[in-house]
Coordinates of C-alpha atoms in Angstrom, one line a residue:
Chain A
M1009 CA 87.0 -20.5 131.0
R1010 CA 90.4 -20.3 129.5
N1011 CA 93.8 -20.3 131.2
F1012 CA 95.5 -17.0 131.5
S1013 CA 99.1 -16.7 130.4
C1014 CA 101.8 -15.5 132.8
L1015 CA 101.8 -12.1 131.2
E1016 CA 98.1 -11.7 131.5
V1017 CA 98.1 -12.8 135.1
N1018 CA 100.7 -10.2 135.9
R1019 CA 98.7 -7.5 134.1
I1020 CA 95.6 -8.5 136.1
K1021 CA 97.6 -8.5 139.3
A1022 CA 98.8 -5.0 138.5
L1023 CA 95.2 -3.8 138.5
F1024 CA 95.0 -4.7 142.2
L1025 CA 97.4 -3.7 144.8
E1026 CA 98.5 -6.5 147.2
E1027 CA 96.1 -6.2 150.1
T1028 CA 98.6 -7.6 152.6
T1029 CA 101.4 -5.1 151.7
L1030 CA 99.0 -2.3 152.5
D1031 CA 98.2 -3.8 155.9
Y1032 CA 101.9 -4.1 156.7
Q1033 CA 102.6 -0.6 155.5
L1034 CA 99.8 0.8 157.6
L1035 CA 100.9 -1.2 160.7
G1036 CA 104.6 -0.3 160.3
L1037 CA 104.3 3.3 159.4
G1038 CA 101.4 3.9 161.8
L1039 CA 103.2 2.4 164.8
L1040 CA 106.4 4.3 163.8
S1041 CA 104.4 7.6 163.8
L1042 CA 103.0 6.8 167.2
V1043 CA 106.4 6.1 168.5
F1044 CA 107.7 9.4 167.1
V1045 CA 104.8 11.2 168.7
F1046 CA 105.6 9.9 172.2
V1047 CA 109.3 10.4 171.7
D1048 CA 108.8 14.0 170.5
H1049 CA 106.5 14.7 173.3
T1050 CA 108.6 13.4 176.2
T1051 CA 112.2 13.8 175.0
N1052 CA 114.2 16.0 172.7
W1053 CA 115.8 13.2 170.7
L1054 CA 114.0 14.3 167.6
D1055 CA 114.9 17.9 167.8
G1056 CA 118.0 17.3 165.6
S1057 CA 115.9 15.8 162.9
R1058 CA 113.3 18.6 163.2
S1059 CA 116.1 21.1 162.7
A1060 CA 117.4 19.3 159.7
L1061 CA 113.9 19.2 158.1
T1062 CA 113.5 23.0 158.6
I1063 CA 115.9 23.3 155.6
V1064 CA 112.9 22.0 153.6
T1065 CA 110.2 23.9 155.5
T1066 CA 111.7 27.3 155.8
P1067 CA 111.5 28.0 152.0
I1068 CA 107.9 26.9 152.2
V1069 CA 107.2 29.4 155.1
V1070 CA 109.0 32.2 153.2
T1071 CA 107.1 31.4 150.0
A1072 CA 103.8 31.6 151.9
D1073 CA 104.8 35.0 153.2
L1074 CA 105.4 36.4 149.7
P1075 CA 101.9 37.7 149.1
N1076 CA 102.1 39.8 152.3
R1077 CA 105.6 40.9 151.5
S1078 CA 104.8 41.9 147.9
A1079 CA 101.7 43.8 149.0
R1080 CA 103.8 45.9 151.2
G1081 CA 106.4 46.3 148.4
I1082 CA 103.8 47.5 146.0
E1083 CA 102.5 49.9 148.7
D1084 CA 106.0 51.4 148.8
I1085 CA 106.3 51.7 145.1
F1086 CA 103.0 53.6 144.9
S1087 CA 103.9 56.0 147.7
S1088 CA 104.6 59.4 146.4
R1089 CA 107.9 61.1 147.0
E1090 CA 106.0 63.5 149.4
D1091 CA 104.8 60.5 151.5
L1092 CA 108.2 59.0 151.7
R1093 CA 109.9 62.3 152.5
G1094 CA 107.3 62.9 155.2
R1095 CA 108.0 59.5 156.7
I1096 CA 111.7 60.0 156.7
T1097 CA 111.4 63.4 158.4
G1098 CA 109.1 61.9 161.0
L1099 CA 111.5 59.0 161.6
E1100 CA 114.5 61.3 161.8
S1101 CA 112.9 63.5 164.5
E1102 CA 111.7 60.5 166.4
L1103 CA 115.3 59.1 166.2
I1104 CA 116.8 62.3 167.7
F1105 CA 114.2 62.3 170.4
L1106 CA 114.9 58.6 171.3
K1107 CA 118.7 59.1 171.2
V1108 CA 118.4 61.9 173.7
K1109 CA 116.3 59.6 175.9
T1110 CA 118.8 56.8 175.6
E1111 CA 121.6 59.0 176.7
K1112 CA 119.6 60.1 179.7
M1113 CA 118.8 56.5 180.5
A1114 CA 122.5 55.5 180.3
A1115 CA 123.3 58.2 182.8
L1116 CA 120.4 57.1 185.0
T1117 CA 121.5 53.5 184.8
S1118 CA 125.0 54.2 186.0
E1119 CA 123.8 56.4 188.8
N1120 CA 121.3 53.6 189.7
N1121 CA 124.1 51.1 189.8
R1122 CA 126.3 53.4 191.9
L1123 CA 123.5 53.8 194.4
R1124 CA 122.8 50.1 194.5
G1125 CA 126.5 49.5 195.1
L1126 CA 126.3 51.9 198.0
L1127 CA 123.4 49.9 199.4
G1128 CA 125.3 46.6 198.8
S1129 CA 122.9 45.3 196.2
A1130 CA 124.0 43.6 193.0
A1131 CA 124.2 45.9 189.9
K1132 CA 121.4 45.5 187.4
L1133 CA 122.2 43.6 184.3
Q1134 CA 122.2 45.3 180.9
D1135 CA 120.2 43.8 178.1
N1136 CA 121.3 43.4 174.5
V1137 CA 118.7 43.1 171.8
L1138 CA 118.7 41.5 168.3
V1139 CA 116.1 42.5 165.7
A1140 CA 114.3 39.8 163.9
E1141 CA 111.6 39.8 161.3
L1142 CA 108.4 37.7 161.2
I1143 CA 108.4 35.3 158.4
G1144 CA 105.5 33.1 159.4
V1145 CA 102.4 32.7 161.6
N1146 CA 101.0 29.4 162.9
P1147 CA 97.9 28.8 160.8
D1148 CA 95.9 27.2 163.7
P1149 CA 93.7 29.9 165.1
E1150 CA 93.8 28.3 168.5
E1151 CA 97.5 28.6 168.7
Q1152 CA 99.4 31.9 168.8
E1153 CA 102.8 31.3 167.5
V1154 CA 105.0 33.1 165.0
V1155 CA 108.2 32.1 163.2
I1156 CA 111.1 34.6 162.9
D1157 CA 114.2 34.7 160.7
K1158 CA 116.8 34.3 163.4
G1159 CA 117.9 30.9 164.7
A1160 CA 120.7 29.0 166.4
E1161 CA 123.3 30.6 164.1
D1162 CA 122.4 33.9 165.7
A1163 CA 122.7 32.6 169.3
V1164 CA 118.9 32.4 169.8
F1165 CA 118.1 30.0 172.6
V1166 CA 115.0 28.2 173.8
G1167 CA 113.3 30.3 176.5
Q1168 CA 114.6 33.6 175.2
P1169 CA 112.3 36.6 175.8
V1170 CA 111.0 38.5 172.8
L1171 CA 109.7 42.0 172.7
D1172 CA 108.4 44.5 170.2
S1173 CA 108.6 48.3 170.5
R1174 CA 105.6 48.4 172.8
G1175 CA 106.1 45.5 175.1
L1176 CA 106.5 41.8 175.7
V1177 CA 105.7 39.5 172.8
G1178 CA 106.5 36.0 174.0
Q1179 CA 109.3 33.6 174.3
V1180 CA 111.3 31.3 172.0
V1181 CA 110.1 27.7 172.1
E1182 CA 111.9 26.1 169.2
V1183 CA 115.2 26.9 167.6
T1184 CA 116.5 25.7 164.3
P1185 CA 119.6 26.9 162.5
F1186 CA 118.0 29.8 160.7
S1187 CA 114.6 30.3 162.2
S1188 CA 112.9 30.1 165.5
R1189 CA 109.3 29.7 166.7
I1190 CA 108.0 32.0 169.3
L1191 CA 105.0 31.4 171.6
L1192 CA 103.1 34.6 172.1
I1193 CA 101.9 35.8 175.5
S1194 CA 98.3 35.6 174.3
D1195 CA 98.5 31.8 173.7
E1196 CA 96.6 29.7 176.2
R1197 CA 99.6 27.7 177.1
H1198 CA 101.6 30.8 178.1
S1199 CA 101.8 32.7 181.4
V1200 CA 103.9 35.7 182.4
P1201 CA 104.6 36.7 186.0
V1202 CA 103.7 40.4 186.2
Q1203 CA 103.6 43.2 188.6
V1204 CA 101.1 46.1 188.7
L1205 CA 103.1 49.4 188.1
R1206 CA 100.9 51.4 190.5
N1207 CA 101.2 49.3 193.6
N1208 CA 103.6 46.4 192.8
L1209 CA 100.9 43.8 193.2
R1210 CA 102.3 40.5 191.8
L1211 CA 100.1 38.4 189.6
I1212 CA 100.3 35.9 186.8
A1213 CA 99.0 36.8 183.3
Q1214 CA 97.9 33.8 181.3
G1215 CA 97.0 33.9 177.6
T1216 CA 93.4 33.2 176.6
G1217 CA 94.0 32.1 173.0
I1218 CA 91.8 33.5 170.3
G1219 CA 90.6 36.4 172.5
Q1220 CA 94.1 38.0 172.3
R1221 CA 93.7 39.0 175.9
L1222 CA 95.6 38.1 179.0
E1223 CA 93.8 36.7 182.0
L1224 CA 95.1 37.6 185.4
L1225 CA 95.0 34.5 187.6
H1226 CA 93.9 34.1 191.2
V1227 CA 93.1 37.8 191.8
S1228 CA 91.5 37.9 195.2
S1229 CA 88.3 39.8 195.5
T1230 CA 90.0 42.2 197.9
A1231 CA 92.9 43.0 195.6
D1232 CA 93.6 46.6 194.7
I1233 CA 93.4 46.4 190.9
K1234 CA 91.4 48.6 188.5
V1235 CA 90.9 49.2 184.8
G1236 CA 93.8 51.1 183.3
D1237 CA 96.5 49.6 185.5
Q1238 CA 99.7 49.0 183.7
L1239 CA 101.3 45.5 184.1
L1240 CA 105.1 45.1 183.9
S1241 CA 107.1 41.9 183.9
S1242 CA 108.1 41.1 187.4
G1243 CA 111.2 39.1 186.6
L1244 CA 110.1 36.2 188.9
G1245 CA 110.9 32.8 187.4
N1246 CA 113.9 34.3 185.7
R1247 CA 112.4 33.9 182.3
F1248 CA 111.5 37.5 181.4
P1249 CA 113.6 40.4 182.5
V1250 CA 112.1 42.9 184.9
G1251 CA 110.3 46.0 184.0
Y1252 CA 109.0 45.4 180.5
P1253 CA 105.4 46.4 179.7
V1254 CA 103.1 43.4 179.3
G1255 CA 99.6 44.8 179.2
V1256 CA 96.9 47.2 180.4
V1257 CA 94.0 46.0 182.5
D1258 CA 90.8 46.6 180.6
R1259 CA 88.2 44.6 182.5
V1260 CA 87.7 43.9 186.2
D1261 CA 84.8 41.8 187.4
F1262 CA 84.5 41.2 191.1
K1263 CA 82.1 38.3 191.2
P1264 CA 80.1 38.1 194.5
G1265 CA 80.4 34.7 196.1
K1266 CA 83.4 33.6 194.0
P1267 CA 86.9 33.6 195.6
F1268 CA 88.6 35.2 192.6
A1269 CA 87.9 38.2 190.5
E1270 CA 87.9 38.0 186.7
V1271 CA 90.5 40.4 185.4
L1272 CA 91.5 40.8 181.8
A1273 CA 94.3 42.8 180.2
K1274 CA 95.1 43.9 176.7
P1275 CA 98.7 43.2 175.7
N1276 CA 100.9 46.3 175.1
A1277 CA 102.7 44.6 172.2
Q1278 CA 101.0 44.6 168.8
L1279 CA 100.8 40.9 168.7
D1280 CA 98.9 40.7 165.4
R1281 CA 100.6 43.5 163.7
S1282 CA 104.4 43.8 164.5
R1283 CA 106.6 42.6 161.7
H1284 CA 109.8 43.2 163.7
V1285 CA 110.6 41.9 167.1
L1286 CA 113.5 42.1 169.5
L1287 CA 115.3 39.1 171.0
V1288 CA 116.7 39.9 174.4
F1289 CA 120.1 38.8 175.6
T1290 CA 120.7 39.5 179.2
E1291 CA 124.3 40.2 180.3
S1292 CA 124.8 36.8 182.0
R1293 CA 123.6 35.1 178.8
I1294 CA 126.2 37.1 176.7
L1295 CA 129.0 35.9 179.0
E1296 CA 127.7 32.3 178.8
K1297 CA 127.7 32.4 175.1
A1298 CA 131.2 33.7 175.0
N1299 CA 132.5 30.9 177.2
T1300 CA 130.7 27.8 175.8
G1301 CA 128.3 27.0 173.0
F1302 CA 124.7 28.0 173.2
E1303 CA 121.8 26.0 174.4
K1304 CA 119.9 24.6 171.4
S1305 CA 117.1 22.4 172.5
G1306 CA 114.4 21.9 175.0
K1307 CA 111.3 19.8 175.5
R1308 CA 108.2 20.1 173.3
G1309 CA 104.6 19.8 174.2
G1310 CA 102.7 20.3 177.4
Chain B
M1411 CA 111.5 5.1 131.0
G1412 CA 113.3 6.1 134.2
D1413 CA 113.1 9.8 133.2
E1414 CA 109.3 9.6 132.7
K1415 CA 108.8 8.1 136.1
T1416 CA 110.9 10.6 138.0
G1417 CA 109.5 13.4 136.0
G1418 CA 106.0 12.4 137.1
L1419 CA 107.2 12.0 140.7
V1420 CA 108.6 15.6 140.7
V1421 CA 105.3 17.0 139.5
I1422 CA 103.5 15.1 142.2
W1423 CA 105.8 16.4 144.9
I1424 CA 105.5 19.9 143.6
T1425 CA 101.8 19.7 144.0
I1426 CA 102.3 18.4 147.6
V1427 CA 104.6 21.3 148.3
V1428 CA 102.1 23.8 146.9
G1429 CA 99.6 22.2 149.3
M1430 CA 102.0 22.8 152.1
V1431 CA 102.4 26.5 151.1
L1432 CA 98.7 26.8 151.2
A1433 CA 98.6 25.3 154.6
V1434 CA 100.7 28.1 156.0
V1435 CA 99.7 31.1 154.0
P1436 CA 98.6 33.7 156.5
M1437 CA 95.0 35.0 156.6
P1438 CA 94.7 38.5 155.3
Q1439 CA 94.7 41.2 158.0
F1440 CA 91.1 42.2 157.4
A1441 CA 89.8 38.7 157.8
P1442 CA 88.5 37.6 161.2
V1443 CA 90.7 35.2 163.0
E1444 CA 88.0 32.6 163.1
L1445 CA 88.2 32.2 159.3
G1446 CA 91.3 30.2 160.0
F1447 CA 89.1 27.4 161.2
L1448 CA 87.8 26.9 157.6
R1449 CA 91.3 26.2 156.2
P1450 CA 91.1 22.7 154.8
D1451 CA 94.0 20.3 154.9
W1452 CA 95.3 20.9 151.4
V1453 CA 98.1 18.3 151.7
A1454 CA 95.6 15.6 152.6
M1455 CA 93.4 16.4 149.6
V1456 CA 96.4 16.4 147.2
L1457 CA 97.5 13.1 148.6
V1458 CA 94.1 11.5 148.2
Y1459 CA 93.9 12.7 144.6
W1460 CA 97.2 11.2 143.6
I1461 CA 96.4 8.0 145.4
I1462 CA 93.2 7.6 143.5
A1463 CA 94.8 8.6 140.2
L1464 CA 98.1 6.8 140.5
P1465 CA 97.9 4.3 143.3
H1466 CA 101.1 2.5 142.2
R1467 CA 103.1 5.7 142.4
V1468 CA 101.7 7.4 145.4
G1469 CA 100.8 5.4 148.5
I1470 CA 101.1 5.1 152.2
L1471 CA 104.8 5.8 152.2
T1472 CA 104.4 9.0 150.3
A1473 CA 101.7 10.0 152.7
W1474 CA 103.9 9.3 155.7
L1475 CA 106.8 11.3 154.3
A1476 CA 104.5 14.3 153.5
G1477 CA 103.1 14.0 157.0
I1478 CA 106.5 14.2 158.7
V1479 CA 107.4 17.3 156.7
V1480 CA 104.0 18.9 157.5
D1481 CA 104.6 18.2 161.2
V1482 CA 107.9 20.1 161.1
L1483 CA 106.2 22.9 159.0
L1484 CA 103.4 23.4 161.5
G1485 CA 105.3 22.8 164.6
S1486 CA 103.2 19.9 165.7
L1487 CA 104.5 16.7 167.4
I1488 CA 106.5 14.8 164.8
G1489 CA 104.3 11.8 163.7
Q1490 CA 101.0 13.5 164.2
H1491 CA 100.2 14.3 160.6
A1492 CA 102.3 11.4 159.5
L1493 CA 99.8 9.1 161.4
S1494 CA 96.6 10.7 160.1
Y1495 CA 97.9 10.9 156.5
V1496 CA 98.9 7.2 156.7
L1497 CA 95.4 6.3 157.9
I1498 CA 93.6 8.1 155.1
A1499 CA 96.2 6.9 152.6
Y1500 CA 95.4 3.3 153.7
V1501 CA 91.7 3.8 153.2
A1502 CA 92.1 5.6 149.8
T1503 CA 94.6 3.0 148.5
S1504 CA 92.2 0.2 149.5
L1505 CA 89.3 1.8 147.8
Y1506 CA 90.8 3.6 144.8
Q1507 CA 89.0 1.4 142.2
R1508 CA 85.6 2.3 143.6
L1509 CA 86.5 5.9 144.3
R1510 CA 87.4 6.3 140.6
M1511 CA 83.9 5.3 139.7
F1512 CA 82.1 7.9 141.8
S1513 CA 81.1 11.3 140.5
V1514 CA 83.1 14.2 141.9
W1515 CA 80.5 15.1 144.4
Q1516 CA 80.2 11.6 145.6
Q1517 CA 83.9 11.6 146.0
A1518 CA 83.5 14.9 148.0
S1519 CA 81.4 13.1 150.6
I1520 CA 84.0 10.4 151.0
L1521 CA 86.6 13.2 151.3
F1522 CA 84.5 14.6 154.1
A1523 CA 84.8 11.3 156.0
L1524 CA 88.5 11.0 155.2
L1525 CA 89.3 14.6 156.2
G1526 CA 87.1 14.1 159.3
V1527 CA 89.2 11.2 160.3
N1528 CA 92.3 13.3 159.6
E1529 CA 91.0 16.0 162.1
L1530 CA 90.0 13.4 164.7
V1531 CA 93.4 11.7 164.7
G1532 CA 95.0 15.1 164.9
F1533 CA 92.8 16.1 167.8
W1534 CA 93.6 12.8 169.6
V1535 CA 97.3 13.3 169.2
E1536 CA 97.1 16.9 170.3
S1537 CA 95.2 15.8 173.4
I1538 CA 98.1 13.7 174.4
A1539 CA 100.2 16.9 174.5
G1540 CA 97.7 19.0 176.4
L1541 CA 94.1 19.1 177.6
K1542 CA 91.7 19.8 174.7
N1543 CA 87.9 19.7 174.6
W1544 CA 86.2 18.2 171.7
S1545 CA 84.0 20.5 169.7
L1546 CA 82.2 19.9 166.4
W1547 CA 84.0 23.0 165.1
Y1548 CA 87.1 20.8 164.6
L1549 CA 85.3 19.2 161.7
L1550 CA 85.0 22.5 159.8
P1551 CA 88.2 21.9 157.8
A1552 CA 86.7 18.5 156.7
L1553 CA 83.6 20.3 155.5
S1554 CA 85.5 23.0 153.6
G1555 CA 87.8 20.4 152.2
A1556 CA 84.8 18.4 150.9
F1557 CA 83.4 21.5 149.2
L1558 CA 86.7 22.4 147.6
W1559 CA 87.4 18.9 146.5
P1560 CA 85.8 19.2 143.0
W1561 CA 88.1 22.1 142.2
V1562 CA 91.2 20.4 143.6
F1563 CA 90.3 17.3 141.6
L1564 CA 89.8 19.2 138.3
I1565 CA 93.0 21.3 138.7
L1566 CA 95.2 18.2 139.5
R1567 CA 93.6 16.2 136.8
F1568 CA 94.3 19.0 134.3
L1569 CA 97.9 19.0 135.5
R1570 CA 98.2 15.2 135.3
R1571 CA 96.9 15.0 131.8
G1572 CA 98.9 18.0 130.8
V1573 CA 102.1 16.4 131.9
G1574 CA 101.0 13.1 130.3
M1575 CA 100.9 10.8 133.3
T1576 CA 98.6 7.8 132.9

């Protein structure tokens, strides 16, 4: 057996990675990751770093959205002039119709406020909305979250309610400078306080996850609820403004012997289809924003 | 010589970013939602490939950095993917000499184990944040990842040789 020169020993060493360095790296980075997990779960200290890193991840999200976007673009290119003209005419007439309705609603709102004033109640707040576009979807099928293209720079705040043209979509759970993450009402972790339009029965509608349905919690077996009932947001909890459509009851099962009935509702909003959503700013929020800065962070998890 | 090294690193990170894009590409409208369960962890597969091919360039630190970015990308707790990627990077870095000797399909079965650990650690961290029930369905991404490994391996090897990295 010959002696190896320094050079050869080094070359042989290079074939094998130092085992002990690996162990230290595993220990160090592993423990660091665990610390991060606990910190991120219980505090909001890491929200700043998360926001900073979205500068890297937002382009990735936008790139992943390109196939969808170009598919729609190609659809548009291949539409005939007739189709486009038809669409424009349809939209114009719908616009006139909606403008008339809005004028009427403005008149009704001021009359409503006058009457409330007469009764001594506080005037109802007006809501402002901001349109945002969907740029991404949470790929985990068990979680229902979407990413939109408005963020802290547009005064979006954590807890802000989000709607689409048909009804309640969800609320903002994470805000970064140019994008935000919205938890949909159909997610298992989300509940909305609702009210039945017909008889003002107050309930809570919890998401069921993959099912894309809402489950009404703790409906007693004597409750007056039936298929077809429209659910509106009740405004309790001060998270969602009052009166926005949430869903329609499509299944009622009174189970004999069980204290609560099983009631499911289908959300009004097109949760799996809407490209555009509306972020709601209530009047008090607008005043707050004018006076100070805007709330940017909240707690994650749970 | 510095240029060569950084050039290689850029290509490696580009493939990692492509993996990230694939991680968030939305399922087509007509596909059932459940198909999302079959989505493999592309970033993990890309990392394992580079660790086996260039263990002196890509290691536990790269895996950790990629994990942190993936956490921000997916909205999970920061550190979740960092932890699972660090674990599988440790295993891959310790075994790279042997892994190189295996055929692609033998490697695929190792990948199944590695990706399985990836899912397990992810599940464990997610349970910290909220109640979750274990189901074998959580291992589906590990299965699809194992099946897709030969293609990932071939594509990345083609890239690596094309760019001239030893």
